[in-house]
XYZ file of C-alpha atoms in Angstrom:
396
model
C -6.320 -55.087 -9.224
C -7.645 -57.820 -6.955
C -4.397 -59.878 -7.301
C -2.131 -56.417 -6.680
C -3.979 -55.568 -3.821
C -3.673 -59.269 -1.993
C -0.266 -59.047 -3.126
C 0.324 -55.156 -1.811
C -1.832 -57.829 1.870
C 1.004 -60.277 2.136
C 4.080 -57.886 2.056
C 2.138 -55.858 4.506
C 1.336 -58.668 6.734
C 5.914 -60.387 6.408
C 6.401 -55.869 7.828
C 4.076 -56.813 10.288
C 5.493 -60.928 11.783
C 8.797 -59.720 11.374
C 8.605 -56.613 13.223
C 6.198 -57.965 15.461
C 8.993 -60.835 16.106
C 11.882 -58.230 16.502
C 9.854 -56.403 19.489
C 8.883 -60.597 21.076
C 12.921 -61.057 20.495
C 13.934 -57.628 22.106
C 12.210 -58.188 25.549
C 13.517 -61.562 26.128
C 15.166 -62.114 28.940
C 19.451 -62.508 28.648
C 18.804 -66.474 29.525
C 19.391 -68.244 25.842
C 18.658 -64.641 23.728
C 21.629 -65.970 21.336
C 19.685 -69.408 21.332
C 17.755 -66.752 19.128
C 19.318 -65.501 15.092
C 17.606 -62.301 13.989
C 18.467 -63.091 10.501
C 15.527 -64.660 9.294
C 15.959 -67.206 6.912
C 11.369 -69.139 5.637
C 12.038 -72.379 3.330
C 8.380 -71.895 1.689
C 8.830 -70.682 -2.144
C 9.427 -66.219 -2.366
C 9.314 -65.558 1.203
C 12.689 -65.638 1.924
C 13.653 -63.008 -0.217
C 10.918 -61.114 0.989
C 11.795 -60.947 4.492
C 15.802 -60.503 3.948
C 14.478 -57.175 1.220
C 12.596 -55.570 4.861
C 16.580 -56.582 6.320
C 17.901 -54.066 3.547
C 14.723 -51.469 4.264
C 15.530 -50.777 8.727
C 18.782 -50.751 7.239
C 18.948 -47.818 4.648
C 16.828 -46.354 9.081
C 20.275 -47.657 10.855
C 23.405 -45.499 10.363
C 26.636 -47.583 10.129
C 28.844 -48.322 13.373
C 31.955 -48.481 15.066
C 32.269 -50.103 17.565
C 35.472 -50.674 19.626
C 34.098 -53.102 22.028
C 37.364 -53.026 24.797
C 37.983 -54.084 28.306
C 38.123 -51.564 30.449
C 34.840 -49.415 27.968
C 33.087 -48.831 24.398
C 33.934 -46.419 22.345
C 31.247 -46.265 19.427
C 31.549 -43.968 16.358
C 29.174 -43.421 14.109
C 29.760 -42.811 10.055
C 29.386 -38.890 9.902
C 29.222 -37.884 13.339
C 32.577 -39.068 14.939
C 32.237 -40.940 18.245
C 28.635 -39.437 19.814
C 28.923 -42.756 23.123
C 32.087 -43.460 25.625
C 31.342 -45.722 28.168
C 32.526 -48.644 30.493
C 31.835 -51.817 29.369
C 30.274 -52.488 31.819
C 26.202 -54.256 33.616
C 24.323 -53.988 36.297
C 22.538 -56.601 35.573
C 19.009 -58.297 38.739
C 18.312 -62.375 39.303
C 15.782 -63.257 40.580
C 15.009 -66.904 42.466
C 14.030 -67.967 37.725
C 16.705 -67.305 36.618
C 16.043 -64.858 34.635
C 18.260 -61.765 33.848
C 16.390 -58.234 33.997
C 19.779 -55.846 32.781
C 19.004 -52.693 35.529
C 22.686 -50.670 33.621
C 24.742 -50.740 31.456
C 28.064 -47.716 31.869
C 28.487 -45.789 34.131
C 25.283 -46.091 35.954
C 26.058 -49.460 36.133
C 30.864 -48.758 36.993
C 29.430 -46.964 39.850
C 28.146 -50.466 41.163
C 30.834 -52.614 41.280
C 31.550 -53.432 44.749
C 28.572 -52.036 46.122
C 25.914 -54.209 44.866
C 23.277 -56.389 47.315
C 23.928 -60.099 46.371
C 20.238 -60.027 44.019
C 22.208 -57.443 41.755
C 25.995 -57.894 40.289
C 28.033 -55.649 38.689
C 29.370 -57.671 35.441
C 32.483 -56.516 33.969
C 31.318 -59.542 29.918
C 35.064 -58.366 27.551
C 37.744 -59.860 29.802
C 41.236 -59.369 28.312
C 40.321 -58.312 25.224
C 37.048 -61.212 24.006
C 34.290 -62.126 25.903
C 33.892 -63.006 28.855
C 29.880 -62.941 29.101
C 27.823 -63.454 25.818
C 24.492 -63.062 26.540
C 25.675 -59.904 28.333
C 27.919 -59.168 25.744
C 25.276 -59.171 23.628
C 23.094 -56.935 25.467
C 25.099 -54.198 26.021
C 26.085 -53.807 22.569
C 22.395 -53.276 21.667
C 21.476 -50.728 24.617
C 24.149 -48.830 23.255
C 22.811 -49.757 19.575
C 20.023 -48.399 20.801
C 21.386 -45.536 22.797
C 23.034 -44.270 19.122
C 20.428 -44.359 17.016
C 18.085 -42.685 19.728
C 16.316 -45.386 20.895
C 14.200 -46.883 18.059
C 13.842 -50.176 18.813
C 13.454 -51.852 14.712
C 17.495 -50.797 13.244
C 19.516 -53.089 10.936
C 23.407 -51.027 11.217
C 26.366 -52.688 9.117
C 28.865 -52.642 12.107
C 32.956 -53.208 12.734
C 33.825 -54.362 15.521
C 37.656 -54.054 16.075
C 39.827 -57.562 18.329
C 42.574 -58.268 19.728
C 45.172 -60.057 16.956
C 46.249 -63.028 19.423
C 41.970 -64.086 19.214
C 40.772 -67.513 18.136
C 38.175 -68.017 15.333
C 35.603 -69.320 18.316
C 36.226 -65.631 19.762
C 35.592 -63.934 16.618
C 32.746 -66.244 16.278
C 31.639 -65.092 19.724
C 32.024 -61.821 19.054
C 30.455 -61.652 15.082
C 26.775 -63.960 17.203
C 26.688 -61.174 19.571
C 26.789 -58.129 17.543
C 24.199 -60.062 15.245
C 22.137 -60.794 18.712
C 22.535 -57.810 19.018
C 20.861 -56.397 16.372
C 24.281 -55.555 13.460
C 22.608 -57.255 10.267
C 26.289 -57.464 9.150
C 29.293 -57.949 10.536
C 33.450 -57.017 9.848
C 36.119 -57.725 12.487
C 39.266 -55.197 12.252
C 42.044 -56.317 14.551
C 43.107 -52.935 16.768
C 46.821 -52.258 16.861
C 44.887 -51.590 12.276
C 42.568 -49.859 13.176
C 44.757 -48.138 16.178
C 47.369 -47.139 13.123
C 44.524 -45.651 11.188
C 42.880 -43.545 14.086
C 46.474 -42.568 14.647
C 47.209 -41.394 11.321
C 49.763 -43.318 10.278
C 50.332 -44.542 6.078
C 49.401 -48.129 6.136
C 49.033 -47.781 3.066
C 51.921 -47.334 2.047
C 55.244 -48.954 1.198
C 57.040 -48.793 4.696
C 56.650 -49.506 8.192
C 54.878 -48.511 11.356
C 54.716 -49.784 14.906
C 51.782 -49.298 17.294
C 51.747 -50.198 21.009
C 48.051 -50.339 21.727
C 47.394 -50.868 25.390
C 44.053 -51.310 26.884
C 42.712 -52.251 30.001
C 43.019 -55.766 28.766
C 45.222 -56.676 25.591
C 48.418 -54.789 24.661
C 49.082 -55.204 21.199
C 52.001 -54.498 19.426
C 52.285 -54.808 15.301
C 54.702 -53.439 13.021
C 52.547 -52.667 9.504
C 52.852 -51.429 6.137
C 50.866 -51.341 2.594
C 48.000 -52.726 4.521
C 48.656 -56.009 6.221
C 50.491 -56.925 9.662
C 54.426 -58.238 9.332
C 54.437 -58.903 12.591
C 51.992 -58.599 15.640
C 51.785 -60.230 19.484
C 49.171 -59.918 21.948
C 49.657 -59.507 25.563
C 46.438 -59.989 27.931
C 49.109 -57.873 30.580
C 47.786 -54.074 30.036
C 45.655 -51.507 32.221
C 43.367 -53.981 34.086
C 46.544 -55.767 35.541
C 48.252 -53.133 36.440
C 45.218 -52.293 38.932
C 45.148 -55.830 40.389
C 48.734 -55.508 40.859
C 48.124 -52.285 42.748
C 45.678 -53.696 45.040
C 47.645 -56.633 45.522
C 51.053 -53.931 46.327
C 48.589 -52.320 48.415
C 47.441 -55.377 50.740
C 50.295 -56.642 51.057
C 52.509 -54.240 52.559
C 49.383 -51.824 54.438
C 47.448 -54.780 55.120
C 44.455 -52.361 54.105
C 41.976 -53.979 50.682
C 40.530 -51.849 48.351
C 39.259 -52.401 45.489
C 39.229 -52.136 41.079
C 37.544 -48.621 41.432
C 40.339 -46.976 43.565
C 43.514 -48.760 43.300
C 42.149 -47.240 38.693
C 41.677 -43.666 40.147
C 45.151 -44.453 41.894
C 46.983 -45.360 38.468
C 45.673 -42.568 36.439
C 46.267 -39.993 39.557
C 49.777 -40.600 40.430
C 50.493 -43.841 37.963
C 54.300 -43.761 36.822
C 56.220 -46.129 34.609
C 60.905 -44.154 35.204
C 61.762 -43.160 38.431
C 61.174 -39.600 39.259
C 62.371 -37.483 42.162
C 62.114 -34.968 40.872
C 58.001 -35.063 41.268
C 56.793 -36.551 44.275
C 53.296 -36.968 44.391
C 51.089 -38.364 46.272
C 47.550 -39.907 47.309
C 45.178 -41.046 49.966
C 43.332 -44.073 49.584
C 41.103 -45.824 51.307
C 39.889 -49.323 52.232
C 38.968 -52.058 55.023
C 41.927 -52.740 57.646
C 42.379 -56.156 57.264
C 43.451 -56.268 60.771
C 41.024 -54.110 62.955
C 38.395 -54.930 59.951
C 37.085 -51.387 59.807
C 37.458 -48.212 56.914
C 41.407 -46.759 57.812
C 43.068 -43.844 55.263
C 46.600 -43.158 54.166
C 49.105 -42.552 51.781
C 49.789 -43.477 48.218
C 53.297 -42.555 46.787
C 54.422 -42.283 42.937
C 57.098 -44.001 44.004
C 54.952 -46.802 45.213
C 53.408 -46.973 42.152
C 55.281 -48.053 39.729
C 57.112 -51.023 41.512
C 53.336 -52.409 41.798
C 52.817 -52.072 37.774
C 56.721 -53.071 37.449
C 56.451 -56.231 36.694
C 53.182 -54.929 34.206
C 56.481 -52.126 31.896
C 58.447 -54.960 31.966
C 56.058 -57.486 30.517
C 55.315 -54.589 28.369
C 59.222 -53.663 27.385
C 59.508 -56.640 26.655
C 57.256 -57.806 23.678
C 58.199 -53.890 22.526
C 61.622 -54.761 21.813
C 60.614 -58.596 20.267
C 58.637 -56.978 18.155
C 61.850 -54.774 16.813
C 64.136 -57.991 17.067
C 61.845 -59.661 14.479
C 60.600 -57.011 12.018
C 62.448 -57.112 8.498
C 65.864 -55.328 8.470
C 64.356 -52.299 6.185
C 61.010 -52.331 7.964
C 63.357 -51.532 10.989
C 65.642 -49.032 9.260
C 61.549 -47.373 8.488
C 60.518 -46.994 12.822
C 64.377 -45.661 13.915
C 62.889 -42.435 11.615
C 59.259 -43.048 12.438
C 59.976 -44.012 15.671
C 57.152 -46.011 17.998
C 53.470 -45.119 18.406
C 52.478 -45.497 21.262
C 47.573 -45.832 21.451
C 45.308 -47.042 24.143
C 44.852 -45.236 27.501
C 47.848 -47.327 29.107
C 49.907 -44.630 26.967
C 48.712 -41.836 29.101
C 50.757 -43.538 32.038
C 53.727 -41.298 33.118
C 56.018 -41.709 31.126
C 56.351 -44.945 29.874
C 58.003 -43.244 26.497
C 60.118 -42.173 27.848
C 60.785 -45.143 29.724
C 60.464 -47.547 26.042
C 63.220 -44.409 24.919
C 65.703 -45.442 26.728
C 64.739 -49.051 27.098
C 65.147 -49.548 23.121
C 67.202 -46.216 21.693
C 63.627 -45.721 19.028
C 61.966 -41.965 19.530
C 58.265 -43.399 20.812
C 55.573 -40.361 20.788
C 51.853 -40.996 21.660
C 49.290 -40.764 20.058
C 46.651 -37.836 20.087
C 44.097 -38.417 21.688
C 45.074 -42.489 22.335
C 41.430 -43.317 24.337
C 39.852 -42.662 20.808
C 42.446 -44.111 17.638
C 40.854 -47.667 18.172
C 37.477 -46.204 17.478
C 38.212 -43.448 15.315
C 40.356 -45.549 12.775
C 37.424 -48.909 12.774
C 35.004 -45.562 11.503
C 37.506 -44.815 9.170
C 37.187 -48.276 7.530
C 33.663 -47.220 7.092
C 33.727 -43.950 4.627
C 36.754 -45.800 3.038
C 35.524 -49.100 1.229
C 39.151 -50.179 -0.170
C 40.855 -49.744 3.263
C 38.325 -52.079 5.164
C 38.041 -54.210 2.539
C 42.115 -54.675 2.066
C 41.905 -54.646 6.569
C 39.167 -56.295 7.311
C 40.237 -60.482 8.587
C 37.655 -63.274 7.980
């Protein structure tokens, strides 16, 4: 009895120590937090197994997640619930003299601060061109979203599927895994974005037929030819929505001597952006910015044809890599593409007349997915419900 009593006390002691460690780690400032590895392993005989048991126990009370960790937006899919979170990939951080960073806001609230912060507050977009640009801030952002979808519970250890670009390097893959584990994930599985988009769009990826997906996000454009749950050909281009926003800012600055911010450029793009000349549907929008000559605020009107010209270089690049994918596709699979067409996903798929332009340039039918903004998150989440598909599409 006494031995059993001490054994129970020992287990309880380990539980308390484990929770204290997790709480202490979660209270650390962002700087240096990435050095903490939440997978604790003890060399002492008998302790390692107990700690891993408690790690699994915490996982039993956590919901498995799929994350579309995008340059512009992050979407989180919870197994059994669907997409429960859709927030901008922005973090507002306060800095002080002791070199410690404190997170003030994440997501929508942080995006409102872009271009409006005082000197000691920085609104950061930690993802650039589809990959991690700031590890510590990305970790803080993932941690915030994991806790948010778990109703702010502190001790959660979900298994997580994360979609990544096809052109990602081994170093960039490792950064994504480490950020997710440090943020609280128990296990991390990576899936390529165009594969996730194809699954989310309802394409028959496991069948011996060809599917061509063009996924246009904020940081990258992914083009992939998919058959039998594998990618036959893929190309990743770091030209997408963000580069279009930058092009709009530069065009207005060059032509009108007017300085506008990222948010204004994005609003212009989503409101009157057009990929194809359309004289019948003339649209315009008022733009507010700072006149570079007088230095005072100014308002002017911009029309959709000007925006088409402004983003034409980026659109041409997307059309070109789509043509290259068609040229590189084996003949038998190319015949399937002629029959099935091209599927557009991602936020860029919503750009007016982009499908029409691609159809004209390639001579192949083009279809926009039903919910292009959500296809990657939906596809990643659907693999949580089908372990056989997850095994086939997960990457090392």
